[in-house]
Amino acid sequence: MPQIVILPHAKLCPDGAVIEAPAGKSICDILLENDIDIEHACEKSCACTTCHVLVREGIASLNEATELEEDMLDKAWGLEAVSRLSCQSIVAETDLVVEIPKYTINQVSEGSH
């Protein structure tokens, strides 16, 4: 079973984590199931960018981003070439290294980071 290495995030995962990641599930669902409370304001419907992550290793193994996801990512804080919406990123058989950005576009959340 592949693993997801979560890089340290001051609020959500201060020490980082290594998580068993069943293939076929989204990164968002895997994080939530492992008590990493990543935001998902649109309830994982690809209608916001609050679950934006940076896939530092293994991005090529994920399903291809749809045009809708690409359009949403254009609104994400700290957009990079390795940016994905975690709710749309389906894990395959490859290990991943994931960074959760410090901020989201959710103004309420930004004040608490």
Short mmCIF file of the N, C-alpha and C atoms (twelve columns), coordinates in Angstrom:
data_MODEL
# 
_entry.id   MODEL 
# 
loop_
_atom_site.group_PDB 
_atom_site.id 
_atom_site.type_symbol 
_atom_site.label_atom_id 
_atom_site.label_alt_id 
_atom_site.label_comp_id 
_atom_site.label_asym_id 
_atom_site.label_seq_id 
_atom_site.Cartn_x 
_atom_site.Cartn_y 
_atom_site.Cartn_z 
_atom_site.pdbx_PDB_model_num 
ATOM 1   N N  . MET A 1   0.855   -1.185 0.000   1 
ATOM 2   C CA . MET A 1   0.000   0.000  0.000   1 
ATOM 3   C C  . MET A 1   0.891   1.236  0.000   1 
ATOM 4   N N  . PRO A 2   0.582   2.200  -0.862  1 
ATOM 5   C CA . PRO A 2   1.405   3.414  -0.893  1 
ATOM 6   C C  . PRO A 2   1.262   4.225  0.400   1 
ATOM 7   N N  . GLN A 3   2.220   5.106  0.599   1 
ATOM 8   C CA . GLN A 3   2.200   5.988  1.762   1 
ATOM 9   C C  . GLN A 3   2.174   7.441  1.291   1 
ATOM 10  N N  . ILE A 4   1.600   8.287  2.143   1 
ATOM 11  C CA . ILE A 4   1.674   9.731  1.931   1 
ATOM 12  C C  . ILE A 4   2.484   10.301 3.084   1 
ATOM 13  N N  . VAL A 5   3.563   10.972 2.746   1 
ATOM 14  C CA . VAL A 5   4.336   11.709 3.735   1 
ATOM 15  C C  . VAL A 5   3.779   13.126 3.742   1 
ATOM 16  N N  . ILE A 6   3.285   13.553 4.892   1 
ATOM 17  C CA . ILE A 6   2.765   14.904 5.041   1 
ATOM 18  C C  . ILE A 6   3.858   15.741 5.687   1 
ATOM 19  N N  . LEU A 7   4.295   16.775 4.997   1 
ATOM 20  C CA . LEU A 7   5.309   17.658 5.558   1 
ATOM 21  C C  . LEU A 7   4.697   18.466 6.703   1 
ATOM 22  N N  . PRO A 8   5.502   18.867 7.684   1 
ATOM 23  C CA . PRO A 8   4.957   19.606 8.833   1 
ATOM 24  C C  . PRO A 8   4.183   20.854 8.421   1 
ATOM 25  N N  . HIS A 9   3.057   21.058 9.071   1 
ATOM 26  C CA . HIS A 9   2.212   22.244 8.909   1 
ATOM 27  C C  . HIS A 9   1.930   22.746 10.312  1 
ATOM 28  N N  . ALA A 10  2.207   24.001 10.584  1 
ATOM 29  C CA . ALA A 10  2.150   24.545 11.948  1 
ATOM 30  C C  . ALA A 10  0.854   24.235 12.677  1 
ATOM 31  N N  . LYS A 11  -0.268  24.301 11.992  1 
ATOM 32  C CA . LYS A 11  -1.554  24.095 12.662  1 
ATOM 33  C C  . LYS A 11  -2.115  22.688 12.488  1 
ATOM 34  N N  . LEU A 12  -2.116  22.192 11.274  1 
ATOM 35  C CA . LEU A 12  -2.810  20.939 10.979  1 
ATOM 36  C C  . LEU A 12  -2.024  19.678 11.294  1 
ATOM 37  N N  . CYS A 13  -0.700  19.768 11.221  1 
ATOM 38  C CA . CYS A 13  0.130   18.574 11.401  1 
ATOM 39  C C  . CYS A 13  1.547   19.014 11.780  1 
ATOM 40  N N  . PRO A 14  1.722   19.545 12.998  1 
ATOM 41  C CA . PRO A 14  2.992   20.174 13.373  1 
ATOM 42  C C  . PRO A 14  4.229   19.279 13.243  1 
ATOM 43  N N  . ASP A 15  4.071   18.008 13.449  1 
ATOM 44  C CA . ASP A 15  5.215   17.095 13.371  1 
ATOM 45  C C  . ASP A 15  5.315   16.372 12.044  1 
ATOM 46  N N  . GLY A 16  4.423   16.665 11.123  1 
ATOM 47  C CA . GLY A 16  4.368   15.903 9.889   1 
ATOM 48  C C  . GLY A 16  3.760   14.538 10.178  1 
ATOM 49  N N  . ALA A 17  3.623   13.723 9.153   1 
ATOM 50  C CA . ALA A 17  3.031   12.395 9.340   1 
ATOM 51  C C  . ALA A 17  3.374   11.511 8.156   1 
ATOM 52  N N  . VAL A 18  3.311   10.217 8.397   1 
ATOM 53  C CA . VAL A 18  3.406   9.215  7.337   1 
ATOM 54  C C  . VAL A 18  2.143   8.368  7.457   1 
ATOM 55  N N  . ILE A 19  1.370   8.318  6.382   1 
ATOM 56  C CA . ILE A 19  0.050   7.703  6.399   1 
ATOM 57  C C  . ILE A 19  -0.024  6.610  5.338   1 
ATOM 58  N N  . GLU A 20  -0.587  5.469  5.704   1 
ATOM 59  C CA . GLU A 20  -0.912  4.442  4.712   1 
ATOM 60  C C  . GLU A 20  -2.050  4.984  3.851   1 
ATOM 61  N N  . ALA A 21  -1.906  4.869  2.550   1 
ATOM 62  C CA . ALA A 21  -2.850  5.510  1.635   1 
ATOM 63  C C  . ALA A 21  -3.424  4.486  0.661   1 
ATOM 64  N N  . PRO A 22  -4.629  4.013  0.914   1 
ATOM 65  C CA . PRO A 22  -5.210  3.049  -0.028  1 
ATOM 66  C C  . PRO A 22  -5.423  3.659  -1.410  1 
ATOM 67  N N  . ALA A 23  -4.975  2.967  -2.430  1 
ATOM 68  C CA . ALA A 23  -5.169  3.425  -3.803  1 
ATOM 69  C C  . ALA A 23  -6.661  3.561  -4.075  1 
ATOM 70  N N  . GLY A 24  -7.007  4.573  -4.868  1 
ATOM 71  C CA . GLY A 24  -8.395  4.788  -5.253  1 
ATOM 72  C C  . GLY A 24  -9.135  5.796  -4.395  1 
ATOM 73  N N  . LYS A 25  -8.493  6.287  -3.339  1 
ATOM 74  C CA . LYS A 25  -9.111  7.303  -2.474  1 
ATOM 75  C C  . LYS A 25  -8.460  8.649  -2.743  1 
ATOM 76  N N  . SER A 26  -9.181  9.719  -2.430  1 
ATOM 77  C CA . SER A 26  -8.611  11.051 -2.615  1 
ATOM 78  C C  . SER A 26  -7.655  11.379 -1.470  1 
ATOM 79  N N  . ILE A 27  -6.705  12.243 -1.760  1 
ATOM 80  C CA . ILE A 27  -5.794  12.709 -0.718  1 
ATOM 81  C C  . ILE A 27  -6.587  13.345 0.415   1 
ATOM 82  N N  . CYS A 28  -7.598  14.126 0.087   1 
ATOM 83  C CA . CYS A 28  -8.416  14.791 1.096   1 
ATOM 84  C C  . CYS A 28  -9.050  13.767 2.040   1 
ATOM 85  N N  . ASP A 29  -9.697  12.755 1.495   1 
ATOM 86  C CA . ASP A 29  -10.337 11.746 2.332   1 
ATOM 87  C C  . ASP A 29  -9.324  11.032 3.223   1 
ATOM 88  N N  . ILE A 30  -8.169  10.724 2.678   1 
ATOM 89  C CA . ILE A 30  -7.140  10.036 3.459   1 
ATOM 90  C C  . ILE A 30  -6.663  10.918 4.609   1 
ATOM 91  N N  . LEU A 31  -6.439  12.197 4.345   1 
ATOM 92  C CA . LEU A 31  -6.017  13.102 5.410   1 
ATOM 93  C C  . LEU A 31  -7.082  13.191 6.499   1 
ATOM 94  N N  . LEU A 32  -8.325  13.389 6.099   1 
ATOM 95  C CA . LEU A 32  -9.410  13.519 7.067   1 
ATOM 96  C C  . LEU A 32  -9.567  12.246 7.910   1 
ATOM 97  N N  . GLU A 33  -9.438  11.094 7.282   1 
ATOM 98  C CA . GLU A 33  -9.555  9.819  7.994   1 
ATOM 99  C C  . GLU A 33  -8.416  9.601  8.982   1 
ATOM 100 N N  . ASN A 34  -7.335  10.373 8.817   1 
ATOM 101 C CA . ASN A 34  -6.174  10.240 9.691   1 
ATOM 102 C C  . ASN A 34  -5.990  11.470 10.577  1 
ATOM 103 N N  . ASP A 35  -7.101  12.128 10.877  1 
ATOM 104 C CA . ASP A 35  -7.140  13.250 11.825  1 
ATOM 105 C C  . ASP A 35  -6.306  14.454 11.422  1 
ATOM 106 N N  . ILE A 36  -6.100  14.636 10.124  1 
ATOM 107 C CA . ILE A 36  -5.487  15.856 9.618   1 
ATOM 108 C C  . ILE A 36  -6.636  16.646 8.998   1 
ATOM 109 N N  . ASP A 37  -7.075  17.662 9.714   1 
ATOM 110 C CA . ASP A 37  -8.328  18.353 9.417   1 
ATOM 111 C C  . ASP A 37  -8.154  19.411 8.334   1 
ATOM 112 N N  . ILE A 38  -7.804  18.953 7.132   1 
ATOM 113 C CA . ILE A 38  -7.646  19.871 6.000   1 
ATOM 114 C C  . ILE A 38  -9.009  20.470 5.669   1 
ATOM 115 N N  . GLU A 39  -8.993  21.752 5.322   1 
ATOM 116 C CA . GLU A 39  -10.248 22.413 4.964   1 
ATOM 117 C C  . GLU A 39  -10.812 21.797 3.688   1 
ATOM 118 N N  . HIS A 40  -12.118 21.826 3.599   1 
ATOM 119 C CA . HIS A 40  -12.822 21.369 2.398   1 
ATOM 120 C C  . HIS A 40  -14.200 22.029 2.391   1 
ATOM 121 N N  . ALA A 41  -14.178 23.341 2.233   1 
ATOM 122 C CA . ALA A 41  -15.368 24.174 2.392   1 
ATOM 123 C C  . ALA A 41  -16.513 23.789 1.448   1 
ATOM 124 N N  . CYS A 42  -16.207 23.250 0.299   1 
ATOM 125 C CA . CYS A 42  -17.259 22.898 -0.666  1 
ATOM 126 C C  . CYS A 42  -17.680 21.444 -0.529  1 
ATOM 127 N N  . GLU A 43  -17.261 20.818 0.553   1 
ATOM 128 C CA . GLU A 43  -17.581 19.400 0.791   1 
ATOM 129 C C  . GLU A 43  -17.083 18.502 -0.330  1 
ATOM 130 N N  . LYS A 44  -15.883 18.827 -0.841  1 
ATOM 131 C CA . LYS A 44  -15.169 17.996 -1.813  1 
ATOM 132 C C  . LYS A 44  -15.847 17.926 -3.182  1 
ATOM 133 N N  . SER A 45  -16.479 19.031 -3.584  1 
ATOM 134 C CA . SER A 45  -17.185 19.042 -4.868  1 
ATOM 135 C C  . SER A 45  -16.444 19.823 -5.957  1 
ATOM 136 N N  . CYS A 46  -15.193 20.172 -5.725  1 
ATOM 137 C CA . CYS A 46  -14.379 20.912 -6.698  1 
ATOM 138 C C  . CYS A 46  -14.970 22.289 -6.979  1 
ATOM 139 N N  . ALA A 47  -15.449 22.949 -5.900  1 
ATOM 140 C CA . ALA A 47  -16.060 24.264 -6.066  1 
ATOM 141 C C  . ALA A 47  -15.329 25.336 -5.265  1 
ATOM 142 N N  . CYS A 48  -14.190 25.000 -4.665  1 
ATOM 143 C CA . CYS A 48  -13.391 25.986 -3.933  1 
ATOM 144 C C  . CYS A 48  -11.929 25.531 -3.999  1 
ATOM 145 N N  . THR A 49  -11.067 26.195 -3.277  1 
ATOM 146 C CA . THR A 49  -9.652  25.784 -3.275  1 
ATOM 147 C C  . THR A 49  -9.122  25.563 -1.863  1 
ATOM 148 N N  . THR A 50  -9.999  25.400 -0.894  1 
ATOM 149 C CA . THR A 50  -9.530  25.306 0.491   1 
ATOM 150 C C  . THR A 50  -8.778  24.014 0.786   1 
ATOM 151 N N  . CYS A 51  -8.896  22.999 -0.066  1 
ATOM 152 C CA . CYS A 51  -8.154  21.747 0.148   1 
ATOM 153 C C  . CYS A 51  -6.899  21.670 -0.728  1 
ATOM 154 N N  . HIS A 52  -6.454  22.810 -1.228  1 
ATOM 155 C CA . HIS A 52  -5.263  22.895 -2.078  1 
ATOM 156 C C  . HIS A 52  -4.045  22.305 -1.370  1 
ATOM 157 N N  . VAL A 53  -3.311  21.455 -2.067  1 
ATOM 158 C CA . VAL A 53  -2.057  20.903 -1.553  1 
ATOM 159 C C  . VAL A 53  -0.984  21.004 -2.633  1 
ATOM 160 N N  . LEU A 54  0.255   20.869 -2.198  1 
ATOM 161 C CA . LEU A 54  1.402   20.828 -3.103  1 
ATOM 162 C C  . LEU A 54  1.949   19.400 -3.042  1 
ATOM 163 N N  . VAL A 55  1.929   18.721 -4.166  1 
ATOM 164 C CA . VAL A 55  2.399   17.339 -4.223  1 
ATOM 165 C C  . VAL A 55  3.871   17.385 -4.627  1 
ATOM 166 N N  . ARG A 56  4.734   17.337 -3.627  1 
ATOM 167 C CA . ARG A 56  6.172   17.518 -3.840  1 
ATOM 168 C C  . ARG A 56  6.837   16.314 -4.506  1 
ATOM 169 N N  . GLU A 57  6.284   15.110 -4.285  1 
ATOM 170 C CA . GLU A 57  6.801   13.906 -4.949  1 
ATOM 171 C C  . GLU A 57  5.631   13.009 -5.297  1 
ATOM 172 N N  . GLY A 58  5.682   12.439 -6.493  1 
ATOM 173 C CA . GLY A 58  4.675   11.477 -6.912  1 
ATOM 174 C C  . GLY A 58  3.498   12.048 -7.671  1 
ATOM 175 N N  . ILE A 59  3.547   13.304 -8.038  1 
ATOM 176 C CA . ILE A 59  2.385   13.931 -8.693  1 
ATOM 177 C C  . ILE A 59  2.003   13.237 -10.008 1 
ATOM 178 N N  . ALA A 60  2.973   12.715 -10.720 1 
ATOM 179 C CA . ALA A 60  2.681   12.073 -12.005 1 
ATOM 180 C C  . ALA A 60  1.819   10.820 -11.848 1 
ATOM 181 N N  . SER A 61  1.792   10.244 -10.652 1 
ATOM 182 C CA . SER A 61  1.003   9.028  -10.441 1 
ATOM 183 C C  . SER A 61  -0.474  9.315  -10.182 1 
ATOM 184 N N  . LEU A 62  -0.804  10.564 -9.892  1 
ATOM 185 C CA . LEU A 62  -2.192  10.918 -9.608  1 
ATOM 186 C C  . LEU A 62  -3.008  10.985 -10.905 1 
ATOM 187 N N  . ASN A 63  -4.322  10.882 -10.758 1 
ATOM 188 C CA . ASN A 63  -5.189  11.074 -11.910 1 
ATOM 189 C C  . ASN A 63  -4.961  12.477 -12.480 1 
ATOM 190 N N  . GLU A 64  -5.262  12.642 -13.744 1 
ATOM 191 C CA . GLU A 64  -5.064  13.940 -14.389 1 
ATOM 192 C C  . GLU A 64  -6.092  14.946 -13.876 1 
ATOM 193 N N  . ALA A 65  -5.643  16.166 -13.669 1 
ATOM 194 C CA . ALA A 65  -6.552  17.235 -13.238 1 
ATOM 195 C C  . ALA A 65  -7.535  17.555 -14.361 1 
ATOM 196 N N  . THR A 66  -8.784  17.764 -13.992 1 
ATOM 197 C CA . THR A 66  -9.797  18.150 -14.971 1 
ATOM 198 C C  . THR A 66  -9.681  19.642 -15.261 1 
ATOM 199 N N  . GLU A 67  -10.360 20.079 -16.297 1 
ATOM 200 C CA . GLU A 67  -10.372 21.503 -16.626 1 
ATOM 201 C C  . GLU A 67  -10.984 22.311 -15.484 1 
ATOM 202 N N  . LEU A 68  -12.026 21.780 -14.847 1 
ATOM 203 C CA . LEU A 68  -12.656 22.469 -13.718 1 
ATOM 204 C C  . LEU A 68  -11.671 22.619 -12.557 1 
ATOM 205 N N  . GLU A 69  -10.927 21.555 -12.254 1 
ATOM 206 C CA . GLU A 69  -9.934  21.659 -11.180 1 
ATOM 207 C C  . GLU A 69  -8.874  22.696 -11.529 1 
ATOM 208 N N  . GLU A 70  -8.397  22.680 -12.756 1 
ATOM 209 C CA . GLU A 70  -7.390  23.662 -13.184 1 
ATOM 210 C C  . GLU A 70  -7.921  25.089 -13.032 1 
ATOM 211 N N  . ASP A 71  -9.183  25.297 -13.403 1 
ATOM 212 C CA . ASP A 71  -9.791  26.625 -13.262 1 
ATOM 213 C C  . ASP A 71  -9.862  27.039 -11.800 1 
ATOM 214 N N  . MET A 72  -10.228 26.114 -10.928 1 
ATOM 215 C CA . MET A 72  -10.309 26.417 -9.496  1 
ATOM 216 C C  . MET A 72  -8.918  26.712 -8.938  1 
ATOM 217 N N  . LEU A 73  -7.932  25.944 -9.342  1 
ATOM 218 C CA . LEU A 73  -6.573  26.144 -8.835  1 
ATOM 219 C C  . LEU A 73  -6.037  27.535 -9.152  1 
ATOM 220 N N  . ASP A 74  -6.509  28.129 -10.239 1 
ATOM 221 C CA . ASP A 74  -6.069  29.483 -10.577 1 
ATOM 222 C C  . ASP A 74  -6.377  30.472 -9.458  1 
ATOM 223 N N  . LYS A 75  -7.309  30.130 -8.575  1 
ATOM 224 C CA . LYS A 75  -7.704  31.007 -7.472  1 
ATOM 225 C C  . LYS A 75  -6.988  30.670 -6.164  1 
ATOM 226 N N  . ALA A 76  -6.175  29.630 -6.159  1 
ATOM 227 C CA . ALA A 76  -5.534  29.157 -4.924  1 
ATOM 228 C C  . ALA A 76  -4.382  30.060 -4.504  1 
ATOM 229 N N  . TRP A 77  -4.212  30.200 -3.197  1 
ATOM 230 C CA . TRP A 77  -3.087  30.935 -2.641  1 
ATOM 231 C C  . TRP A 77  -1.833  30.090 -2.820  1 
ATOM 232 N N  . GLY A 78  -0.757  30.692 -3.300  1 
ATOM 233 C CA . GLY A 78  0.521   29.990 -3.416  1 
ATOM 234 C C  . GLY A 78  0.554   28.931 -4.503  1 
ATOM 235 N N  . LEU A 79  -0.136  29.157 -5.596  1 
ATOM 236 C CA . LEU A 79  -0.204  28.200 -6.696  1 
ATOM 237 C C  . LEU A 79  1.190   27.879 -7.231  1 
ATOM 238 N N  . GLU A 80  1.460   26.592 -7.438  1 
ATOM 239 C CA . GLU A 80  2.713   26.124 -8.025  1 
ATOM 240 C C  . GLU A 80  2.389   25.069 -9.076  1 
ATOM 241 N N  . ALA A 81  3.401   24.671 -9.836  1 
ATOM 242 C CA . ALA A 81  3.207   23.636 -10.858 1 
ATOM 243 C C  . ALA A 81  2.770   22.308 -10.247 1 
ATOM 244 N N  . VAL A 82  3.073   22.085 -8.976  1 
ATOM 245 C CA . VAL A 82  2.721   20.829 -8.293  1 
ATOM 246 C C  . VAL A 82  1.449   20.964 -7.459  1 
ATOM 247 N N  . SER A 83  0.661   22.007 -7.695  1 
ATOM 248 C CA . SER A 83  -0.587  22.225 -6.957  1 
ATOM 249 C C  . SER A 83  -1.685  21.304 -7.454  1 
ATOM 250 N N  . ARG A 84  -2.451  20.781 -6.511  1 
ATOM 251 C CA . ARG A 84  -3.656  19.997 -6.809  1 
ATOM 252 C C  . ARG A 84  -4.694  20.279 -5.733  1 
ATOM 253 N N  . LEU A 85  -5.953  20.059 -6.055  1 
ATOM 254 C CA . LEU A 85  -6.999  20.047 -5.045  1 
ATOM 255 C C  . LEU A 85  -7.010  18.640 -4.473  1 
ATOM 256 N N  . SER A 86  -6.853  18.540 -3.166  1 
ATOM 257 C CA . SER A 86  -6.740  17.205 -2.576  1 
ATOM 258 C C  . SER A 86  -8.018  16.398 -2.727  1 
ATOM 259 N N  . CYS A 87  -9.161  17.076 -2.854  1 
ATOM 260 C CA . CYS A 87  -10.430 16.356 -3.020  1 
ATOM 261 C C  . CYS A 87  -10.544 15.713 -4.394  1 
ATOM 262 N N  . GLN A 88  -9.752  16.157 -5.345  1 
ATOM 263 C CA . GLN A 88  -9.816  15.643 -6.711  1 
ATOM 264 C C  . GLN A 88  -8.633  14.741 -7.057  1 
ATOM 265 N N  . SER A 89  -7.665  14.638 -6.154  1 
ATOM 266 C CA . SER A 89  -6.425  13.898 -6.414  1 
ATOM 267 C C  . SER A 89  -6.542  12.479 -5.879  1 
ATOM 268 N N  . ILE A 90  -6.647  11.523 -6.801  1 
ATOM 269 C CA . ILE A 90  -6.847  10.129 -6.433  1 
ATOM 270 C C  . ILE A 90  -5.495  9.411  -6.383  1 
ATOM 271 N N  . VAL A 91  -5.243  8.790  -5.239  1 
ATOM 272 C CA . VAL A 91  -3.984  8.087  -5.008  1 
ATOM 273 C C  . VAL A 91  -3.925  6.824  -5.862  1 
ATOM 274 N N  . ALA A 92  -2.753  6.570  -6.438  1 
ATOM 275 C CA . ALA A 92  -2.515  5.344  -7.211  1 
ATOM 276 C C  . ALA A 92  -1.637  4.423  -6.359  1 
ATOM 277 N N  . GLU A 93  -0.640  3.828  -6.959  1 
ATOM 278 C CA . GLU A 93  0.229   2.874  -6.244  1 
ATOM 279 C C  . GLU A 93  1.593   3.461  -5.887  1 
ATOM 280 N N  . THR A 94  1.742   4.769  -6.005  1 
ATOM 281 C CA . THR A 94  3.029   5.424  -5.778  1 
ATOM 282 C C  . THR A 94  2.987   6.241  -4.493  1 
ATOM 283 N N  . ASP A 95  4.092   6.200  -3.736  1 
ATOM 284 C CA . ASP A 95  4.197   7.034  -2.540  1 
ATOM 285 C C  . ASP A 95  4.161   8.500  -2.939  1 
ATOM 286 N N  . LEU A 96  3.630   9.323  -2.033  1 
ATOM 287 C CA . LEU A 96  3.523   10.758 -2.276  1 
ATOM 288 C C  . LEU A 96  4.154   11.529 -1.132  1 
ATOM 289 N N  . VAL A 97  4.651   12.719 -1.434  1 
ATOM 290 C CA . VAL A 97  5.055   13.691 -0.423  1 
ATOM 291 C C  . VAL A 97  4.189   14.911 -0.662  1 
ATOM 292 N N  . VAL A 98  3.437   15.301 0.381   1 
ATOM 293 C CA . VAL A 98  2.443   16.352 0.257   1 
ATOM 294 C C  . VAL A 98  2.710   17.459 1.268   1 
ATOM 295 N N  . GLU A 99  2.609   18.687 0.800   1 
ATOM 296 C CA . GLU A 99  2.711   19.863 1.655   1 
ATOM 297 C C  . GLU A 99  1.370   20.583 1.647   1 
ATOM 298 N N  . ILE A 100 0.874   20.916 2.823   1 
ATOM 299 C CA . ILE A 100 -0.356  21.703 2.939   1 
ATOM 300 C C  . ILE A 100 0.072   23.163 3.056   1 
ATOM 301 N N  . PRO A 101 -0.375  24.020 2.139   1 
ATOM 302 C CA . PRO A 101 0.034   25.425 2.201   1 
ATOM 303 C C  . PRO A 101 -0.379  26.092 3.518   1 
ATOM 304 N N  . LYS A 102 0.357   27.112 3.868   1 
ATOM 305 C CA . LYS A 102 0.094   27.831 5.118   1 
ATOM 306 C C  . LYS A 102 -1.263  28.516 5.100   1 
ATOM 307 N N  . TYR A 103 -1.673  29.031 3.959   1 
ATOM 308 C CA . TYR A 103 -2.911  29.791 3.853   1 
ATOM 309 C C  . TYR A 103 -3.843  29.200 2.810   1 
ATOM 310 N N  . THR A 104 -5.126  29.549 2.945   1 
ATOM 311 C CA . THR A 104 -6.117  29.263 1.920   1 
ATOM 312 C C  . THR A 104 -6.798  30.586 1.576   1 
ATOM 313 N N  . ILE A 105 -7.686  30.551 0.608   1 
ATOM 314 C CA . ILE A 105 -8.422  31.773 0.284   1 
ATOM 315 C C  . ILE A 105 -9.556  32.009 1.260   1 
ATOM 316 N N  . ASN A 106 -9.771  31.101 2.155   1 
ATOM 317 C CA . ASN A 106 -10.824 31.224 3.161   1 
ATOM 318 C C  . ASN A 106 -10.377 32.253 4.198   1 
ATOM 319 N N  . GLN A 107 -10.942 33.448 4.160   1 
ATOM 320 C CA . GLN A 107 -10.516 34.541 5.027   1 
ATOM 321 C C  . GLN A 107 -10.653 34.199 6.506   1 
ATOM 322 N N  . VAL A 108 -11.661 33.470 6.893   1 
ATOM 323 C CA . VAL A 108 -11.857 33.093 8.283   1 
ATOM 324 C C  . VAL A 108 -10.685 32.241 8.753   1 
ATOM 325 N N  . SER A 109 -10.274 31.323 7.921   1 
ATOM 326 C CA . SER A 109 -9.190  30.425 8.289   1 
ATOM 327 C C  . SER A 109 -7.850  31.151 8.368   1 
ATOM 328 N N  . GLU A 110 -7.600  32.078 7.463   1 
ATOM 329 C CA . GLU A 110 -6.302  32.736 7.429   1 
ATOM 330 C C  . GLU A 110 -5.968  33.411 8.753   1 
ATOM 331 N N  . GLY A 111 -6.941  33.914 9.456   1 
ATOM 332 C CA . GLY A 111 -6.681  34.576 10.714  1 
ATOM 333 C C  . GLY A 111 -6.193  33.642 11.803  1 
ATOM 334 N N  . SER A 112 -6.443  32.356 11.663  1 
ATOM 335 C CA . SER A 112 -6.078  31.413 12.720  1 
ATOM 336 C C  . SER A 112 -4.794  30.647 12.453  1 
ATOM 337 N N  . HIS A 113 -4.144  30.899 11.327  1 
ATOM 338 C CA . HIS A 113 -2.900  30.161 11.008  1 
ATOM 339 C C  . HIS A 113 -1.717  30.783 11.694  1 
# 
